[in-house]
Every structure is written in C-alpha cells, then in structure tokens.
Short mmCIF file of C-alpha atoms in Angstrom, two decimals:
data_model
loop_
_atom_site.label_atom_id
_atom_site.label_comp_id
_atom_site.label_asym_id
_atom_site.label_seq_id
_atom_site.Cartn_x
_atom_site.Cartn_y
_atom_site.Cartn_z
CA UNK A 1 185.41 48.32 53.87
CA UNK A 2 185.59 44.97 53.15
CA UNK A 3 188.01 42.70 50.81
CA UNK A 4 185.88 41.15 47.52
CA UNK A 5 186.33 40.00 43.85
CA UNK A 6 184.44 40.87 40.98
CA UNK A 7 184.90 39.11 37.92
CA UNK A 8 184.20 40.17 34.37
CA UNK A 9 184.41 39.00 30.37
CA UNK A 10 185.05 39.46 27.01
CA UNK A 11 184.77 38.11 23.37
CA UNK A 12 186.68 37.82 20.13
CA UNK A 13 185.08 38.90 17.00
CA UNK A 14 185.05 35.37 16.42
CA UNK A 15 182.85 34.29 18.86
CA UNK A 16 179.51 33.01 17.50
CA UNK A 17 177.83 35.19 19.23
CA UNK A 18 179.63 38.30 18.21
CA UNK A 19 179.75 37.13 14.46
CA UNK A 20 175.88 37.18 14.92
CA UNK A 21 175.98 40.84 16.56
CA UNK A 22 178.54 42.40 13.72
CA UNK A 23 176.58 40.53 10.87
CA UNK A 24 173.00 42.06 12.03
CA UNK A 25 174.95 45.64 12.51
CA UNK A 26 176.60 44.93 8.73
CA UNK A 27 173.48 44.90 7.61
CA UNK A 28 172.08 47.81 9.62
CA UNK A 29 175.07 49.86 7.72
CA UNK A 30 174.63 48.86 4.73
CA UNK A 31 171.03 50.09 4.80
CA UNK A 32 171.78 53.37 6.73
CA UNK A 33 174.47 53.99 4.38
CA UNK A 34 171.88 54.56 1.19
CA UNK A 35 169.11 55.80 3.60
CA UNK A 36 169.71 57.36 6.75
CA UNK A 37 166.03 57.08 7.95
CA UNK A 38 166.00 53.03 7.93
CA UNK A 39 164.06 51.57 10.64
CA UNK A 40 165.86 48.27 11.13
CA UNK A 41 165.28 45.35 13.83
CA UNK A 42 167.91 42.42 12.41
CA UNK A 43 168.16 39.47 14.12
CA UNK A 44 171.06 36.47 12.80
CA UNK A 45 171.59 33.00 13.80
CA UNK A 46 174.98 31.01 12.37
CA UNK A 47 176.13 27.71 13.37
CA UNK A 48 177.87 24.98 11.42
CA UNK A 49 178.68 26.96 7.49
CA UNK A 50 175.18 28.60 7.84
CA UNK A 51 173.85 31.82 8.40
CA UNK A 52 170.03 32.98 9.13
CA UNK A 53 169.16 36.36 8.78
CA UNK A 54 165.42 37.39 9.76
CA UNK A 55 164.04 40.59 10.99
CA UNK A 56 161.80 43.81 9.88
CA UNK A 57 163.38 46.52 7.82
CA UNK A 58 161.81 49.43 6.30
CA UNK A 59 164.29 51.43 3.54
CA UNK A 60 164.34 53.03 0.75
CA UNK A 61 167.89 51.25 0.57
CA UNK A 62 168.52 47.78 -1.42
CA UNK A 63 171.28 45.76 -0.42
CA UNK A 64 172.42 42.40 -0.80
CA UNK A 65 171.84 41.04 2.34
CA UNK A 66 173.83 37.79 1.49
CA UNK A 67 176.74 39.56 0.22
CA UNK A 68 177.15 41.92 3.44
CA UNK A 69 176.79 38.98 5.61
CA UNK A 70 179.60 37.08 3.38
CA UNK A 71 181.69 40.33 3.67
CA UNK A 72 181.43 40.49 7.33
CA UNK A 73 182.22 36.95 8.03
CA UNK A 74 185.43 37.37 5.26
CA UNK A 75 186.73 40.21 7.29
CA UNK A 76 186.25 38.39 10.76
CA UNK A 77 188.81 35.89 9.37
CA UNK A 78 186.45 32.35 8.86
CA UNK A 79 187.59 32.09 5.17
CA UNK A 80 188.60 27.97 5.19
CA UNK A 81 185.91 25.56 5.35
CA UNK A 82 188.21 23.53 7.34
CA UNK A 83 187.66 25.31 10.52
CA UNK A 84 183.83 24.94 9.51
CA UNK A 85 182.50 27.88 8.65
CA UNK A 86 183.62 29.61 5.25
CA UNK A 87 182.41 33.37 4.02
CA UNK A 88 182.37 32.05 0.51
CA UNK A 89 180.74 28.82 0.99
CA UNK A 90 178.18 29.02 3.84
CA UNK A 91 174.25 28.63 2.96
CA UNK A 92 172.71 31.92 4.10
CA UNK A 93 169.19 32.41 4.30
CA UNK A 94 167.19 35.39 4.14
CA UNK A 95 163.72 36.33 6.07
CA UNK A 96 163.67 40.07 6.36
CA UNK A 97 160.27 41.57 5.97
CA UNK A 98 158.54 45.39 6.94
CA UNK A 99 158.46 46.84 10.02
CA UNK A 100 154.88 46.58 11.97
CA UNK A 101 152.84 49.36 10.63
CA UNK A 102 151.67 49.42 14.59
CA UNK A 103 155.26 50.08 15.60
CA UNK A 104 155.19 52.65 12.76
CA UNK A 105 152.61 54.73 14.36
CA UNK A 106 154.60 55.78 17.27
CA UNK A 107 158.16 56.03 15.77
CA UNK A 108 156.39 58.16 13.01
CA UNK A 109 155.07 60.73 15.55
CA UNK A 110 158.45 60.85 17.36
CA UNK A 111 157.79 58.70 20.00
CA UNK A 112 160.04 55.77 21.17
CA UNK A 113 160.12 52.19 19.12
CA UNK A 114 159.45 50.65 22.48
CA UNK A 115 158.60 50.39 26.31
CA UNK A 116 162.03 49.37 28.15
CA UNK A 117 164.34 50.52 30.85
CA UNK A 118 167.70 51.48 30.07
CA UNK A 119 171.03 52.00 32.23
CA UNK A 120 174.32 54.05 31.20
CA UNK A 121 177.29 53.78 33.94
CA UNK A 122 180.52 55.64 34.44
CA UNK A 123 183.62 55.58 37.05
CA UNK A 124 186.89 56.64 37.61
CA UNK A 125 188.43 53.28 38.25
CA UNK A 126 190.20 53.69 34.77
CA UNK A 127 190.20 56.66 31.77
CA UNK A 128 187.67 54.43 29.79
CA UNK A 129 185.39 55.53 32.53
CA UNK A 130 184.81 51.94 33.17
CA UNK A 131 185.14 49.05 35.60
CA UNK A 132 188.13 47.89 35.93
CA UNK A 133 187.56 44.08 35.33
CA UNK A 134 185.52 45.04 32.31
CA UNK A 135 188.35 47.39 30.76
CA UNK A 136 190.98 44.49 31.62
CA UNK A 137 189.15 42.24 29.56
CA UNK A 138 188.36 44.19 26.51
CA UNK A 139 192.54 45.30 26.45
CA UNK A 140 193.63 41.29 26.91
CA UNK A 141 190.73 40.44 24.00
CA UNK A 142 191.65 43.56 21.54
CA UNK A 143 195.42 42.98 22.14
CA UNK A 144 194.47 39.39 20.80
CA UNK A 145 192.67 40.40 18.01
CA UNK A 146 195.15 42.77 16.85
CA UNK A 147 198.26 40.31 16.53
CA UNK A 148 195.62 37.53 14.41
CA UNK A 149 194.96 40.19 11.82
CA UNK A 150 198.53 41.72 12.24
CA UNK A 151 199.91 38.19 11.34
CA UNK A 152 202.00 38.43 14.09
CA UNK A 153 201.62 34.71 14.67
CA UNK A 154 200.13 32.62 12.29
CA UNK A 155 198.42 29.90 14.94
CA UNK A 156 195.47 31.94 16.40
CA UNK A 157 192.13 31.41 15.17
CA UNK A 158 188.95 34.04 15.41
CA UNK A 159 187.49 32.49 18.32
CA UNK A 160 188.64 33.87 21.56
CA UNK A 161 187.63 34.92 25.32
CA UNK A 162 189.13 36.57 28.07
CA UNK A 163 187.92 37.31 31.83
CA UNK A 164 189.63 39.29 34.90
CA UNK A 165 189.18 38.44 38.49
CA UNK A 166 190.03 41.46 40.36
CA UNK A 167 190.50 41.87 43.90
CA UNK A 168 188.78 44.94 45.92
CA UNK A 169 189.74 46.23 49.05
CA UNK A 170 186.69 48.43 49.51
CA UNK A 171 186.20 50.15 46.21
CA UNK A 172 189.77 49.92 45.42
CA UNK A 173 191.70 47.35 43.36
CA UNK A 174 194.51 45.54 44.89
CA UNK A 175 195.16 42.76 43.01
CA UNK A 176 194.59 40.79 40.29
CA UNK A 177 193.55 37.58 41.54
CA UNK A 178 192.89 35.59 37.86
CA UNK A 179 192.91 35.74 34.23
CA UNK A 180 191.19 33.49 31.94
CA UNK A 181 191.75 33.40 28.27
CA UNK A 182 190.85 30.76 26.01
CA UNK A 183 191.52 30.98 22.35
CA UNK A 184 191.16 29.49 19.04
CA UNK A 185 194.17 27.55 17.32
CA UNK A 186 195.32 25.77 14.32
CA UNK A 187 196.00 22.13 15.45
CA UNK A 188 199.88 22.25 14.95
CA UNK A 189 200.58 24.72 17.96
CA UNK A 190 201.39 23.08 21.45
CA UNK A 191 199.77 24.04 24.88
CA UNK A 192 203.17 24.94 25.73
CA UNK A 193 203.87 27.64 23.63
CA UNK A 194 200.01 28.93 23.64
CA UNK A 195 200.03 29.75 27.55
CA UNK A 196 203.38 31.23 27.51
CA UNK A 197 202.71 33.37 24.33
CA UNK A 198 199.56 34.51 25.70
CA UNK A 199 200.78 35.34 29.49
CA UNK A 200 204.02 37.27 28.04
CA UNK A 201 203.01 38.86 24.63
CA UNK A 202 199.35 39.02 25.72
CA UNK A 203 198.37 39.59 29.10
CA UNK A 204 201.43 41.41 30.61
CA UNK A 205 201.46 44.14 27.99
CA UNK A 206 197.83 44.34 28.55
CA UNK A 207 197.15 45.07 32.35
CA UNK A 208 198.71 47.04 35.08
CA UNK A 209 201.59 45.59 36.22
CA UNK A 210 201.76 46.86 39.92
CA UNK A 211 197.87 44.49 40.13
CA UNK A 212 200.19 41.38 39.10
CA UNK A 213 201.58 39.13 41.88
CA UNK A 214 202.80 35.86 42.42
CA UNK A 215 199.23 34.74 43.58
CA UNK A 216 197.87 35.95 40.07
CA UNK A 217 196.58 33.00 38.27
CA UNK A 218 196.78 32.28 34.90
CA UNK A 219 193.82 29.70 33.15
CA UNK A 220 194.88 29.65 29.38
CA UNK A 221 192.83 26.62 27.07
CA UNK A 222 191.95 25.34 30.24
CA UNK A 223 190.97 22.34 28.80
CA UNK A 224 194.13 21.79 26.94
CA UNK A 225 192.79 21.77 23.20
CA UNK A 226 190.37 24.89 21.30
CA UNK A 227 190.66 23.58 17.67
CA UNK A 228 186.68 23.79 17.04
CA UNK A 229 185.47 27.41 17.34
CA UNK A 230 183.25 29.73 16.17
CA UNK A 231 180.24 29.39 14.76
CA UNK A 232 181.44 25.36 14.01
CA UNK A 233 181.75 24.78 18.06
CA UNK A 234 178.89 26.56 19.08
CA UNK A 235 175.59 28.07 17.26
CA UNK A 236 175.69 31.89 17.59
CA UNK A 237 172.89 34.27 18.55
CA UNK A 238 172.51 38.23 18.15
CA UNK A 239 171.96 39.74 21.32
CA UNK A 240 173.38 37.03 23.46
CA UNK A 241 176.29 39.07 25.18
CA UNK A 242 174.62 42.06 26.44
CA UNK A 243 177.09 42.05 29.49
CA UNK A 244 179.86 41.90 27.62
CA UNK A 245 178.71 45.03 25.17
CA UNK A 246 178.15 46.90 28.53
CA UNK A 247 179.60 47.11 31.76
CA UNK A 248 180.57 43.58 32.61
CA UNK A 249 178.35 43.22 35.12
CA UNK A 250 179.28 45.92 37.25
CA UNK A 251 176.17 47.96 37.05
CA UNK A 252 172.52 46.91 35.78
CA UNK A 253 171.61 46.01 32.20
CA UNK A 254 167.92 46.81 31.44
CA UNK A 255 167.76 43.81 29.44
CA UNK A 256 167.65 45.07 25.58
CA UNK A 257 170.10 43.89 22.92
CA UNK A 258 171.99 46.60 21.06
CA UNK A 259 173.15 44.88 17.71
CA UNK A 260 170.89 45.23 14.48
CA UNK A 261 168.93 47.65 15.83
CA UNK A 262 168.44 51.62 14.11
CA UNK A 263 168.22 54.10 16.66
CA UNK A 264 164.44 54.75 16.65
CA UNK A 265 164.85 51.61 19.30
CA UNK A 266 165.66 53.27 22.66
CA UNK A 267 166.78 49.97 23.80
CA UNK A 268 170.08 50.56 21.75
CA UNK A 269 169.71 54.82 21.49
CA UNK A 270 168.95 55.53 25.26
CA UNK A 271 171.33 53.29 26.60
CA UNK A 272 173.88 55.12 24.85
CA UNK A 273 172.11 58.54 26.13
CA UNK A 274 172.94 57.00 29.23
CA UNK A 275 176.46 56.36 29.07
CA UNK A 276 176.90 59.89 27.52
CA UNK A 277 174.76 61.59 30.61
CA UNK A 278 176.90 59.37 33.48
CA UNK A 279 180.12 59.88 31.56
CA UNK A 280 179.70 63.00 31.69
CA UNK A 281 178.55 63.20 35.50
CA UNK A 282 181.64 61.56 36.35
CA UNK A 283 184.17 63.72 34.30
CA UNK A 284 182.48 66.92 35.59
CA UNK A 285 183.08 65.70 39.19
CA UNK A 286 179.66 65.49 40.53
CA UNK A 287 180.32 62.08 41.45
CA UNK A 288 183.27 59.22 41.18
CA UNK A 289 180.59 56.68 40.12
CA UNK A 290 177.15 57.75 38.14
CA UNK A 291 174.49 55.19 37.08
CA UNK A 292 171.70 56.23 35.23
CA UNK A 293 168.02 54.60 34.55
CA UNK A 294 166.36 55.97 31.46
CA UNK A 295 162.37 54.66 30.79
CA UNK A 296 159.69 55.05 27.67
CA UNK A 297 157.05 54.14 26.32
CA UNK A 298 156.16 52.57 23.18
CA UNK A 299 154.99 55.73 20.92
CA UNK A 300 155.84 58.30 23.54
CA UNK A 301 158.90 60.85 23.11
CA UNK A 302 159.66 61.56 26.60
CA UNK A 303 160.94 59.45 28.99
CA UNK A 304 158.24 58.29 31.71
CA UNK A 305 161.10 58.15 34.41
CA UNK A 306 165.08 59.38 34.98
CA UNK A 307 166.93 58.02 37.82
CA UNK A 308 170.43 58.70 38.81
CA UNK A 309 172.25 56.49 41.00
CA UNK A 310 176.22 57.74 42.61
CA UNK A 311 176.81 54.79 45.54
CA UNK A 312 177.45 57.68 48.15
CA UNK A 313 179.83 59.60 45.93
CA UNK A 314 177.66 63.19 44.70
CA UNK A 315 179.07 66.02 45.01
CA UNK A 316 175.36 67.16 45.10
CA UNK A 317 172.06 65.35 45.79
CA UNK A 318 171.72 62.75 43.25
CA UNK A 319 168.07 64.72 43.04
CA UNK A 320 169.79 67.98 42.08
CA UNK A 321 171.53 65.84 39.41
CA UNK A 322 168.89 64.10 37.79
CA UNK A 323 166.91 67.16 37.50
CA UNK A 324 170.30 69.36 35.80
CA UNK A 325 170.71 65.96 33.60
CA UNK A 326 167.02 66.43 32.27
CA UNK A 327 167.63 70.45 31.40
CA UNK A 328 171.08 69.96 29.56
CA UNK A 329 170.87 66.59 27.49
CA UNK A 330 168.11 65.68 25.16
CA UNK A 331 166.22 62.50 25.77
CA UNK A 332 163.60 62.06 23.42
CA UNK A 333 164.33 59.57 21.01
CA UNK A 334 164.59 61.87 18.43
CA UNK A 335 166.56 64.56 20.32
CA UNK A 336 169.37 61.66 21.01
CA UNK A 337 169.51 60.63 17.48
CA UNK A 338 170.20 64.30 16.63
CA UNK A 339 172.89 64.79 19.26
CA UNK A 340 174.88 61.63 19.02
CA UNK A 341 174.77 61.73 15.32
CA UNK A 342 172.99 58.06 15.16
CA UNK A 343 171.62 57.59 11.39
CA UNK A 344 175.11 57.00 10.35
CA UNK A 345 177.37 53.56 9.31
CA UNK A 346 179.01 53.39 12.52
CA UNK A 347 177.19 50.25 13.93
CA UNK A 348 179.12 47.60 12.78
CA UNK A 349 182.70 48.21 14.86
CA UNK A 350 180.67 48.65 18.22
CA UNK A 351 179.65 44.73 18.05
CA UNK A 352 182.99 43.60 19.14
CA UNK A 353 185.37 44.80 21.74
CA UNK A 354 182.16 46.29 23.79
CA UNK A 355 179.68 49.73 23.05
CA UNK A 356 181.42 51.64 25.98
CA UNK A 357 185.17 52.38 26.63
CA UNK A 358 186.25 52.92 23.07
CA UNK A 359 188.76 55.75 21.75
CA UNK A 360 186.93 56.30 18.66
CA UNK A 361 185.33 59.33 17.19
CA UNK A 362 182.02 57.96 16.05
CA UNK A 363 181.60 56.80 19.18
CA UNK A 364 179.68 60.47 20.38
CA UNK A 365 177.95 58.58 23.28
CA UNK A 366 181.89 58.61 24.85
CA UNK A 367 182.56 62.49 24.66
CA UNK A 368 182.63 64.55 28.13
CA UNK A 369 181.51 67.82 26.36
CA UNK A 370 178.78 68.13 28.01
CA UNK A 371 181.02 68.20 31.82
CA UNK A 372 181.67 72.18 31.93
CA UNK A 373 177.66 72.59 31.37
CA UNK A 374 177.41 69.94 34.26
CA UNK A 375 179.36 71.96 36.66
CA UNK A 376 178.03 75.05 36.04
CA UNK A 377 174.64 74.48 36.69
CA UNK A 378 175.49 72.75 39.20
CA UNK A 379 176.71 76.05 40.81
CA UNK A 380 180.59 74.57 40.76
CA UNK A 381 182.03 76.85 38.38
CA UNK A 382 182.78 75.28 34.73
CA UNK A 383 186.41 74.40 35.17
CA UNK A 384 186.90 70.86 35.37
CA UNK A 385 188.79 68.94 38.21
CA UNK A 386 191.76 67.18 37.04
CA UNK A 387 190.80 63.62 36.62
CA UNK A 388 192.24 61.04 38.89
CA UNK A 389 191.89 57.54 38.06
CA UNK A 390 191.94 54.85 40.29
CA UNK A 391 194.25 52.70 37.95
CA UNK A 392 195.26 53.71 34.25
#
C-alpha cells in the first residue's frame, strides 16, 4: 500500500472541442428523431466564426444541417460575435454524403459497423460508480455550467475546464492535493474576484469537504487572463476528449470517439454495453472495481473476445464472471441497441459533462437492473449488498 496521486479532467460545453462533439450529436438527433434507423458517422470542425460539418449519413430523415448546428451553438451560449464565434453569423459548411455501401453490407446483416476494442469501468469510490478524480471534475465543471445559464453571475463565459489531483493511500482517497479550473470571462471581471468566486461558490460546494486541507491547492486562470475562448482561442475537433467522455484516465479507453456516431458503431454502442455490464458487476457485489474489454469485427454480430478485469477484488473468478456476463446481457450490436433503447434523440446531452456518471433516465447504459440476475447466477442469492462507497 503505497501513497500516489492520480489526476483527472473536465470540459465546459464551451470548449471547442465539446462544441464539436454536441454539434455532430445535434445532428445525429435531429436525424434519429424523423428516422430511427439512421446510420450516421458526423464529424465537425469550428474555429474562428466557422463551422465544418462532413461525414456519411444514410436517412430517410431531411434536416437542416446548418440550422441544427446554429441551434446548438445558440444554446451553448456563443451568441456575440465579440467573443468570436456567433450562432447567427458563423459560415458553416456542409460535406455530408452516404454511408459506404461496403460498410452497409455488414451493418445490414446485423453485424458490427466496425473492428475495435471497447472498455466499460465501474467502482465504488463514489455512487456515480466512478473514479473519484473523474466525478470531482465533472461536479466542479457542471456546478459551473449551471450558474452561466442560471445567470447567477453575469461574467462567465462558455469556455471552461476543471481537473482534480487526488491523493491515494492505497486505493483509498485521503486528500485532495489540487484543483485546477480555468474559465472563460468577460474582460471587466478582476482575477480577484474570479479565484475567490470560484474556490467558495464553486469548488467547496462541489467536493467533499473532509478531502480539503490546508495543503489543497487552488490554480484558478493560472495565467491571470481567459478573455479568448472557445472555438475563437482554439480550433475544435469531434472526438478529441475521449478521456474526458470516459473514465478520466483511470481505466483503458479502446481508442474510438463516441460523438456523431448512431449505434450500429460499436465503438460508441459497446462501450456503453460495457459500462452497463461493469456497473452492474460492481452494484451486485461481485467485485469493488470491474473493467470490461468488449471486441468485433467489422460485419460480425458477436463479439470475437470478452474480458473482465476486478484488480484483486471478485467475489468470484473473474472467469466465472465473464462467462455469467455473456449469458445475461446481450452483446451483439443489435441486441444492445434493443436493450439500451439506442435509436432515440438522446445523443446530444451525453457530449458534455461526460457519457458515464450521469443521473439521467435516458442514460439506460447507467441502470443496475441487471445486479439481482448477477448475483444469482452467481450462486449469491439475488439480494443485493448495501452499497458502500468509498466517498459520496
């Protein structure tokens, strides 16, 4: 048992990067809203008041891709060309075209949209199920988000980031060690009043207290100004903050972007399947930790390979798990679209404030119901252990 830190992040709405992701998923529910069965692969790129949209997309649906983007970047709160980037002003191009007719072939038959590896992870360190640094830094950025659009101040912009140091003593927190947070702000505010707003009304209300210390350090607008932001400061990218969408870090990432993709691509589908199956591992108390590898083939249904991963902590052999996982959740492609409801509008709100984590109904890849099924066949009765969290 040895003393360590582990450090994760998160990202506004407003980042570039996440304007990118929520623009691409926009457009993925605007077309599953007319036509469930859209096969969708959107990519967008937005820097300085301009937007590019590109990608395949076969529908039955007809949208205004412009418009959606527009409405997208309205809500997100860039509506003022003076902060460079303006929903009703910014040149957006469009270069969406059909799907491969190869890719076709194997989606059509059932089969997945693509060869990939996928990874779904679940803990007790908090009741998201998730890392601690991770879950820090998607409260501090949410709590951030939610005061802009409340109007609560009138000084924050849309671009923002936080990031949690935590402090381990073996695999239990101690401490927190650091907190980052850098955010957007109209040019009238002082440095002053921005770190003290944003340790008091921010960060305290955000975290555990009892982690918080005198030796906690506080970075806010560490370099003293954050007047250019968004897709003005930086250019913007789907895709680009896989970590953040997942588990910080703290676990593996197989690598495939989630945002502006339909479900037929497992790189988005079967890492949710994954976070549903080690969720659900974890809340049955088979294990305190539970990663899970999921692997396909392009045009094949089933996966080639499941692997289940508990650092020491099974109940069971992690064998025994992997081969109860395979016998009570689906993992075809098709069979996870069916039981985590994907075809429907819900894409856009997972592309900020991170896929996993989130108290939210349409979220299905977050429900434990599967945990009693779990148990039982795992020959530990169905009644489920009370769950005890490392921090809440």
């Amino acid at each position: 048992m040895v003393n360590y830190f582990f450090t994760s992040e998160s990202v506004s709405m407003g980042h570039p990067d996440k304007v990118s992701d929520q623009i691409s998923d926009g457009i993925l529910d605007a077309l599953l809203e007319q036509d469930p069965n859209s096969r969708v692969a959107c990519e967008t790129l937005c820097t300085t008041n301009f937007v590019v949209l590109s990608g395949e997309v076969t529908s039955q649906a007809k949208i205004d891709y412009a418009d959606v983007a527009r409405q997208v970047i309205r809500e997100i709160g860039y509506t003022d060309e003076e902060i460079g980037f303006d929903a009703d002003s910014c040149q957006i191009v469009v270069a969406v075209h059909n799907q491969s007719g190869d890719i076709a072939m194997g989606v059509d038959r059932e089969g997945a949209g693509d060869q990939g590896l996928m990874f779904g992870y679940a803990c007790d360190q908090t009741p998201e199920f998730m890392p601690l640094p991770i879950a820090l830094s998607h409260r501090i950025i949410n709590h951030l988000a939610d005061v802009r659009l409340n109007g609560d101040v009138d000084w924050l912009r849309p671009d923002s980031k936080s990031q949690v140091t935590i402090e381990y003593d073996g695999s239990t927190p101690v401490n927190i060690a650091a907190v980052v947070v850098s955010t957007q702000h109209s040019d009238e505010i002082e440095q002053e009043d921005i770190h003290k707003y944003i340790v008091n009304d921010i960060i305290r209300p955000s975290v555990p207290g009892e982690l918080l210390s005198d030796a906690t350090k506080y970075h806010i607008n560490p370099t003293g100004r954050f007047v250019v932001g968004g897709p003005h400061g930086d250019t913007g990218l789907t895709g680009r903050k896989i970590i953040v969408d997942t588990y910080g870090g703290w676990g593996r990432h197989g690598g495939g972007a989630f945002s502006g993709k339909d479900a037929t691509k497992v790189d988005r589908s079967a890492a949710y399947m994954a976070r549903y199956v080690a969720k659900n591992v974890v809340a049955a108390g088979l294990a305190k930790e539970c990663e899970v590898q999921l692997a396909y083939a392009i045009g094949v249904a089933e996966p080639v390979s499941v692997h289940v991963q508990t650092g020491g902590t099974a109940q069971i052999p992690e064998e025994n798990i992997a081969r109860i996982v395979q016998e009570v959740f689906p993992l075809t492609p098709q069979g996870i679209i069916e039981e985590l409801q994907l075809k429907r509008p819900i894409f856009r709100k997972t592309a900020c404030g991170g896929h996993f984590g989130r108290n939210d109904a349409d979220f299905t890849w977050e429900s434990t119901s599967k945990a009693s099924t779990l148990r039982e066949a795992a020959g530990l009765g169905s009644e489920l252990p009370e769950p005890q969290f490392v921090v809440t």
